[in-house]
Short mmCIF file of C-alpha atoms and ligand atoms in Angstrom, two decimals:
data_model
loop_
_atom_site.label_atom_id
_atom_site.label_comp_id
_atom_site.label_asym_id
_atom_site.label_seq_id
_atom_site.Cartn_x
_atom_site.Cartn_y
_atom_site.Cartn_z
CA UNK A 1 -29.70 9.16 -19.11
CA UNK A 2 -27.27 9.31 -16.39
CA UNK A 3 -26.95 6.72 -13.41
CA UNK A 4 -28.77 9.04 -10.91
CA UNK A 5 -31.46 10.56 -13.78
CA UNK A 6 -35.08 10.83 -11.76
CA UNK A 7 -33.35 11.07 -8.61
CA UNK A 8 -33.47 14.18 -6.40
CA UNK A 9 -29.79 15.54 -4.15
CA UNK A 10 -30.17 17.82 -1.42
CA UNK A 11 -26.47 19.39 -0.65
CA UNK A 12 -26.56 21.52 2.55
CA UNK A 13 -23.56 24.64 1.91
CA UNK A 14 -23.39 23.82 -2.00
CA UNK A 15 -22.73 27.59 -2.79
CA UNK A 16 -19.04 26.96 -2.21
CA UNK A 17 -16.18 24.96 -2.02
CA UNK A 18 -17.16 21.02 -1.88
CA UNK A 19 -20.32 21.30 -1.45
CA UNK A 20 -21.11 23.17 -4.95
CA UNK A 21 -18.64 20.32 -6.03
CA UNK A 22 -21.38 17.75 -4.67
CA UNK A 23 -24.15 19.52 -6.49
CA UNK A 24 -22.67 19.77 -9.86
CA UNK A 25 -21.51 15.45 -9.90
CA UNK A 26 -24.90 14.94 -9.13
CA UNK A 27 -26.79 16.97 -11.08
CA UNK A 28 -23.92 15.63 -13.97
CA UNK A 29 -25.30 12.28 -13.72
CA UNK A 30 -28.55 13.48 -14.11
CA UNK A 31 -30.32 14.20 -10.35
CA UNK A 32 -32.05 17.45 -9.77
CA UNK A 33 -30.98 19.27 -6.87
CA UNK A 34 -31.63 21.32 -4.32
CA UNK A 35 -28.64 24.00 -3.58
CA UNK A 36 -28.37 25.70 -0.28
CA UNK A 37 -25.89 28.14 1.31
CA UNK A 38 -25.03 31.31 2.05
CA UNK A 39 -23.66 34.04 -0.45
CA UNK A 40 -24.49 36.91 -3.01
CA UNK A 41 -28.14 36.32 -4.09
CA UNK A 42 -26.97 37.07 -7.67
CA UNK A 43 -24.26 34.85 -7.36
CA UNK A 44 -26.28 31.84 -6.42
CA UNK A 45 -28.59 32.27 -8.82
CA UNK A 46 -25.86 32.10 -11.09
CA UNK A 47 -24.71 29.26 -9.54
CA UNK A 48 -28.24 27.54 -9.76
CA UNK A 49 -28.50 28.48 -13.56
CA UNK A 50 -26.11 27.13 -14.43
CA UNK A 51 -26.56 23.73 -13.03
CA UNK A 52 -29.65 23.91 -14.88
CA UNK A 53 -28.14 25.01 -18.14
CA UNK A 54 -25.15 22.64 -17.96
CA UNK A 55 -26.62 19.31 -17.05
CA UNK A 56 -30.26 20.07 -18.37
CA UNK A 57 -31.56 19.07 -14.67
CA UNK A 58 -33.71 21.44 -12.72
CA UNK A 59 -32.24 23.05 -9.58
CA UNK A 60 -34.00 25.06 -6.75
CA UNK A 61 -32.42 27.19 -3.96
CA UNK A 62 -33.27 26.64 -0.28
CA UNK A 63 -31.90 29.57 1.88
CA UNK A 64 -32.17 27.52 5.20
CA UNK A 65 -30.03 28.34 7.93
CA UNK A 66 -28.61 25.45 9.33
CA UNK A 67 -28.73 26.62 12.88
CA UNK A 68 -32.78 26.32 12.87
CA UNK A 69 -34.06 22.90 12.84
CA UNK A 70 -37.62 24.20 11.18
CA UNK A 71 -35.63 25.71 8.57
CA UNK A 72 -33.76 22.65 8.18
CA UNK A 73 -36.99 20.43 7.75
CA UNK A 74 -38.73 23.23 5.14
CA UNK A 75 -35.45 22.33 3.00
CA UNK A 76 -36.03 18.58 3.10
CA UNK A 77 -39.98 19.68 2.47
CA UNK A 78 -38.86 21.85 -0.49
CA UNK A 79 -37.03 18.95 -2.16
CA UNK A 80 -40.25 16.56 -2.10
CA UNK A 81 -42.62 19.31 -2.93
CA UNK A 82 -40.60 20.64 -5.84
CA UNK A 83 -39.43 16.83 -7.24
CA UNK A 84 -41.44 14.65 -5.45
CA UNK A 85 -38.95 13.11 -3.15
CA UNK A 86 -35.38 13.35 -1.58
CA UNK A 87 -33.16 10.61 -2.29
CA UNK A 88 -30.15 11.87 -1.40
CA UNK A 89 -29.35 13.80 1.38
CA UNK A 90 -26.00 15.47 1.65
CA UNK A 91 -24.97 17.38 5.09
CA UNK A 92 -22.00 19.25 4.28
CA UNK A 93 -22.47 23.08 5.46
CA UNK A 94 -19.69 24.00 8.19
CA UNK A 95 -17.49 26.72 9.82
CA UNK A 96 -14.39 26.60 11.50
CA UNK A 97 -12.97 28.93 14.37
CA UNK A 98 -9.84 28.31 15.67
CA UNK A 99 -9.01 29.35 19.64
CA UNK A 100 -7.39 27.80 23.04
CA UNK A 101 -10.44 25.74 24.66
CA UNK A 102 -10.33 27.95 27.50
CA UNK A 103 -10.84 30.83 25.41
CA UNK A 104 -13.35 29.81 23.07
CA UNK A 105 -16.11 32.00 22.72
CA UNK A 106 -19.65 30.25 23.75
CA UNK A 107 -21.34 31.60 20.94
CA UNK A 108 -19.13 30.21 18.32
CA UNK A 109 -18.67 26.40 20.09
CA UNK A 110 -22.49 26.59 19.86
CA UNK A 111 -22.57 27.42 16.09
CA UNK A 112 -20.23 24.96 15.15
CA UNK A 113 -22.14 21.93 17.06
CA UNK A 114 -25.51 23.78 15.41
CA UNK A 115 -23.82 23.97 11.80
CA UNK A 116 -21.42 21.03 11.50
CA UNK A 117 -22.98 18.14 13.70
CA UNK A 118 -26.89 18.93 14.77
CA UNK A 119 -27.97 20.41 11.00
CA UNK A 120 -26.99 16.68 9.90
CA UNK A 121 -29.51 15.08 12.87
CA UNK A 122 -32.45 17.42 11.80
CA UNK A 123 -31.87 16.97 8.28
CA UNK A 124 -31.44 13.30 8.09
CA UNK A 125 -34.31 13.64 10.41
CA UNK A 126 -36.69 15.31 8.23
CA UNK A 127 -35.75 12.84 5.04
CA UNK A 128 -35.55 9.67 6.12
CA UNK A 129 -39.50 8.77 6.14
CA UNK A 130 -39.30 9.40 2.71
CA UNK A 131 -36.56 7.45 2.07
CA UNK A 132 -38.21 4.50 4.21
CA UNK A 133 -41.27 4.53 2.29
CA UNK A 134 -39.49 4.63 -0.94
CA UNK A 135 -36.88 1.73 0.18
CA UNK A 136 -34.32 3.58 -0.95
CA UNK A 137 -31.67 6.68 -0.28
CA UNK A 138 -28.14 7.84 0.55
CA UNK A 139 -26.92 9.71 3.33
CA UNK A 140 -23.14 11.23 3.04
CA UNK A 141 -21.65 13.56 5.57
CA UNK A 142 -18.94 15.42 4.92
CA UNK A 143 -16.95 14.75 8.34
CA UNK A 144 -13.51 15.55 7.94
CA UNK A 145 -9.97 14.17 8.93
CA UNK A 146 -10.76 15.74 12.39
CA UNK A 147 -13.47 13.15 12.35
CA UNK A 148 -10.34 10.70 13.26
CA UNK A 149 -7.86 12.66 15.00
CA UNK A 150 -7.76 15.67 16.61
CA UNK A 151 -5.30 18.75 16.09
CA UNK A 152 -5.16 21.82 18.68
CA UNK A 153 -7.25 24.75 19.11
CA UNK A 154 -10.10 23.80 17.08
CA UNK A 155 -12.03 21.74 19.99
CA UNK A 156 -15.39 22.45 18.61
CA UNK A 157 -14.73 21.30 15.07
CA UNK A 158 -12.96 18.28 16.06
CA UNK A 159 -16.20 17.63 18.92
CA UNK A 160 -18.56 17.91 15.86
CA UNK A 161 -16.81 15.75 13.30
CA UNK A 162 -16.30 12.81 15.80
CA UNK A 163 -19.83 13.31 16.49
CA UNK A 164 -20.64 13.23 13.42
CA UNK A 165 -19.41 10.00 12.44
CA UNK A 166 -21.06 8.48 15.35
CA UNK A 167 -24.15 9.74 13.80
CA UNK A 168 -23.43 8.08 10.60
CA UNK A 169 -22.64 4.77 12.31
CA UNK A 170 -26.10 5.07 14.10
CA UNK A 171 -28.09 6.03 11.36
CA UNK A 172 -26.68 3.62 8.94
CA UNK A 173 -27.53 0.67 11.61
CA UNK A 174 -31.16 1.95 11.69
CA UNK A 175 -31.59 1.66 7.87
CA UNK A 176 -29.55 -1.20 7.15
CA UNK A 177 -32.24 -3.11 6.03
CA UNK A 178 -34.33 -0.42 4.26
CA UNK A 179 -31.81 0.08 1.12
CA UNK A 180 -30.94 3.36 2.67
CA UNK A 181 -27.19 3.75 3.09
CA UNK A 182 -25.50 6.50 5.81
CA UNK A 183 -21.46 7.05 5.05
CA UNK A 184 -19.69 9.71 6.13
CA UNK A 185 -16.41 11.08 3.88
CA UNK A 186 -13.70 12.56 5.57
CA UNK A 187 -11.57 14.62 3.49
CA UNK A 188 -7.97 16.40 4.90
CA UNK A 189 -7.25 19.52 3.07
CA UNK A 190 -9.15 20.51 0.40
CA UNK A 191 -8.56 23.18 -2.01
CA UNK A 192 -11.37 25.06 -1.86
CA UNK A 193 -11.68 29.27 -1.95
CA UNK A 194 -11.45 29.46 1.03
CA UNK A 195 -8.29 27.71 1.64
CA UNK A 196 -6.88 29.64 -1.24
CA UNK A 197 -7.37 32.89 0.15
CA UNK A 198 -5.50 32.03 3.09
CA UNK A 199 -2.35 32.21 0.79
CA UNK A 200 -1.50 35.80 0.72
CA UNK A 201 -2.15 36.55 4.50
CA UNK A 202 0.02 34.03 5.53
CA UNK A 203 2.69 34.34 3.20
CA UNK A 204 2.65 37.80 4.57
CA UNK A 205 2.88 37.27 8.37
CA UNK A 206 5.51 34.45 8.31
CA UNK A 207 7.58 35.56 5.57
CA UNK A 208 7.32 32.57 3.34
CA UNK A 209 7.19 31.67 -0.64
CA UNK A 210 3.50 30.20 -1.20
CA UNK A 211 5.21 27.13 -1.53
CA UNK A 212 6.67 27.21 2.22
CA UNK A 213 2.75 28.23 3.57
CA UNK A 214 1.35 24.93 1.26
CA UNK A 215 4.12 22.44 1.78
CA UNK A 216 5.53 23.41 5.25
CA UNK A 217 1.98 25.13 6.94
CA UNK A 218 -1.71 23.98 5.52
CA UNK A 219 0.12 20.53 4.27
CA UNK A 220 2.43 19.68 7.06
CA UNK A 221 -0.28 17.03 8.18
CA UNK A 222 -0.48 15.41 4.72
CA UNK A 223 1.48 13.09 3.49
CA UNK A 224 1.17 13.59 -0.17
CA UNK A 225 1.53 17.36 0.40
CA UNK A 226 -1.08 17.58 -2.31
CA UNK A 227 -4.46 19.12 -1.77
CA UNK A 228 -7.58 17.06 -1.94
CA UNK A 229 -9.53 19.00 -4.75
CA UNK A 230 -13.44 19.26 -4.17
CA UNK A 231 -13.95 17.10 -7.67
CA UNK A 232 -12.29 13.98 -6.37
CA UNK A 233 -14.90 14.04 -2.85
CA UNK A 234 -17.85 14.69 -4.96
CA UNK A 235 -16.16 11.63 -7.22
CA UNK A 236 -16.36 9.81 -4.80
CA UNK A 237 -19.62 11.15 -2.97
CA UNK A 238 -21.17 9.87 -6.90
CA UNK A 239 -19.63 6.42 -6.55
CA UNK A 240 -21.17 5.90 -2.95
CA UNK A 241 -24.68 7.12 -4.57
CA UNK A 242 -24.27 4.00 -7.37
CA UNK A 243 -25.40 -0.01 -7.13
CA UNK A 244 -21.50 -1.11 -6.41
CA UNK A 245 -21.79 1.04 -2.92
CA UNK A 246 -25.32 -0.46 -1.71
CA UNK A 247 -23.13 -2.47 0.62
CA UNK A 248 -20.93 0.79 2.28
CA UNK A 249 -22.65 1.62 4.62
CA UNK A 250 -22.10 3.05 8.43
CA UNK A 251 -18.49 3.44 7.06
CA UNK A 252 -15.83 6.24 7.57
CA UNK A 253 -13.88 6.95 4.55
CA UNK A 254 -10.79 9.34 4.51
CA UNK A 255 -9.67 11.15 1.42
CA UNK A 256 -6.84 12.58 3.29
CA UNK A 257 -3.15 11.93 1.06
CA UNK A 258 -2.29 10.20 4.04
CA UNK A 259 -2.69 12.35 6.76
CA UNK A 260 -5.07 9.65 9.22
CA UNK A 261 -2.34 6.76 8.16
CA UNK A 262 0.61 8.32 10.36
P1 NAD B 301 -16.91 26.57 2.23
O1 NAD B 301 -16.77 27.67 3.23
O2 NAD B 301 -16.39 26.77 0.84
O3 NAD B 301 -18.45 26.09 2.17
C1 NAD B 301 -19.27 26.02 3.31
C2 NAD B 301 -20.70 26.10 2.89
O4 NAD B 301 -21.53 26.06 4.05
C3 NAD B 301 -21.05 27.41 2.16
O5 NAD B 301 -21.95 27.15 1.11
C4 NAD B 301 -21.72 28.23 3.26
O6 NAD B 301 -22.62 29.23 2.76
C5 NAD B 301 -22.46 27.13 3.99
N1 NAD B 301 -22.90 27.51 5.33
C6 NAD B 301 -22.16 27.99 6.36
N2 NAD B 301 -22.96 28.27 7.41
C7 NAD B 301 -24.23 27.95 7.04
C8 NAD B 301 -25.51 28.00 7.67
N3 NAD B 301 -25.66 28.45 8.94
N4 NAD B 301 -26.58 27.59 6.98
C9 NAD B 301 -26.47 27.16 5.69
N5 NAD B 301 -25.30 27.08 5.05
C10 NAD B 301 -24.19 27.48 5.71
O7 NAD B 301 -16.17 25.32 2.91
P2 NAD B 301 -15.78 23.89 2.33
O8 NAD B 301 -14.30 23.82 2.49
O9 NAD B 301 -16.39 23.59 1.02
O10 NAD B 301 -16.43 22.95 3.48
C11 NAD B 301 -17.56 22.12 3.27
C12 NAD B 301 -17.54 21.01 4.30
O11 NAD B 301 -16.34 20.25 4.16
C13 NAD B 301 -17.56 21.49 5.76
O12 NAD B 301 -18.39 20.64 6.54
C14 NAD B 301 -16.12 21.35 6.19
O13 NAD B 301 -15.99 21.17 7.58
C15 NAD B 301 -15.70 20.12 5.42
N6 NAD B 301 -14.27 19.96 5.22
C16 NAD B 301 -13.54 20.89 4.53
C17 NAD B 301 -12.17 20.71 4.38
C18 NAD B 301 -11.29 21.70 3.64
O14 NAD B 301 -10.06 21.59 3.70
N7 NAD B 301 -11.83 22.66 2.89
C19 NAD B 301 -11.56 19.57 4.92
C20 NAD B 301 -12.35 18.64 5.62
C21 NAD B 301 -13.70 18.84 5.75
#
């Protein structure tokens, strides 16, 4: 029996990176999830399987875009219908695209305020009745160092992870007294895929060792000039899921090496 056994996790973007991170803690300590993402519909399944096979939990597969609220809610739906409830909702899908404000294409500010900020208002939307009525639930967004302080060219990221946390801080006042707590984590550089396969170009264009592009490029900002790895948020995500964190709540928490301390 793990701490979280009977419960039910719904990770929005778990077929990569952090989020898959998320899914697989969870489902470890014994939740059933619901998985959602974009990807290879072989690979997920894959993915999905083996949740199933490695924690003996059940896991289902929501394809919901998180650009279309009705999607968004069908997700949430899928959860109760499949497990009988959603107790914890985790808003983690995202994109980044990097440009000079005055450049920044319309369609992809939009996007990232769709994916990375208003995904999180219809999701927590759609689950937090059931989490009322229940009198209990947690609700973790992955925000992001950018949450805290800003860094150029990425004005839409940066507008959406501040926003973000003033969601959490909202949301977590609103439930305070229902049992139902709202954090958000806000991790600086992960090492995730997709960082990783940023190597190679980069050591290419600038002439540098893969050492120079971690240390002197992605890691200039942290501190520790160590990446975050996506087991140590979703360590964290578990500990904020347990009876020692019923009293976080509405709170900010970096996982940064650093970077939001200079
Ligand atoms: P990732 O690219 O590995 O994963 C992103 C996930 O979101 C994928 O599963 C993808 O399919 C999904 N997704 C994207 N658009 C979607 C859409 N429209 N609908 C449904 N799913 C969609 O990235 P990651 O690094 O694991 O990032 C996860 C979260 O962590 C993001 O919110 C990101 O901003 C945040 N974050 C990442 C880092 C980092 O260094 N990697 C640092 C701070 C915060």
């Amino acid at each position: 029996m793990g701490t979280l056994s009977g419960k039910t996790a719904v990770v929005t973007g778990s077929t990569s990176g952090i989020g898959l991170a998320y899914a697989r803690a969870f489902a470890g300590a014994g939740a059933n999830v619901v998985i959602n993402g974009f990807g290879a519909p072989a690979d997920i399944e894959k993915e999905r399987a083996a949740i199933e096979k490695d924690f003996g939990v059940k896991a289902v597969y929501s394809p919901a875009d998180m650009t279309k609220p009705d999607e968004i809610a069908g997700m949430v739906a899928l959860g109760e219908k499949t497990f009988g409830a959603v107790d914890i909702l985790v808003n983690n899908a995202g994109i980044q695209f990097v440009s000079p404000v005055e450049e920044f294409p319309i369609d992809k500010w939009n996007a990232i305020i769709a994916i990375n900020l208003s995904s999180a208002f219809h999701g927590i939307r759609a689950a937090v009745p059931g989490m009322k009525k229940r009198g209990w639930g947690r609700i973790i967004n992955t925000a992001s160092a950018h949450s805290l302080v800003a860094s150029p060219f990425k004005s839409a990221y940066v507008a959406a992870k501040h926003g973000i946390a003033g969601l959490t801080k909202t949301v977590a006042l609103e439930l305070a007294t229902h049992k139902v707590t709202c954090n958000c984590i806000s991790p600086g550089y992960v090492w995730t895929p997709l960082v990783e396969r940023q190597i190679p170009d980069t050591m290419k264009t600038r002439n540098m060792t893969k050492e120079q592009v971690i240390n002197d490029v992605m890691l200039d900002a942290q501190p520790t000039k160590e990446f975050v790895t996506p087991e140590q948020v979703a360590a964290f995500a578990l500990f904020l899921c347990g009876d020692d964190a019923a009293q976080i709540t509405g709170a900010n928490l970096s996982i940064d090496g650093g970077w939001t301390a200079a």
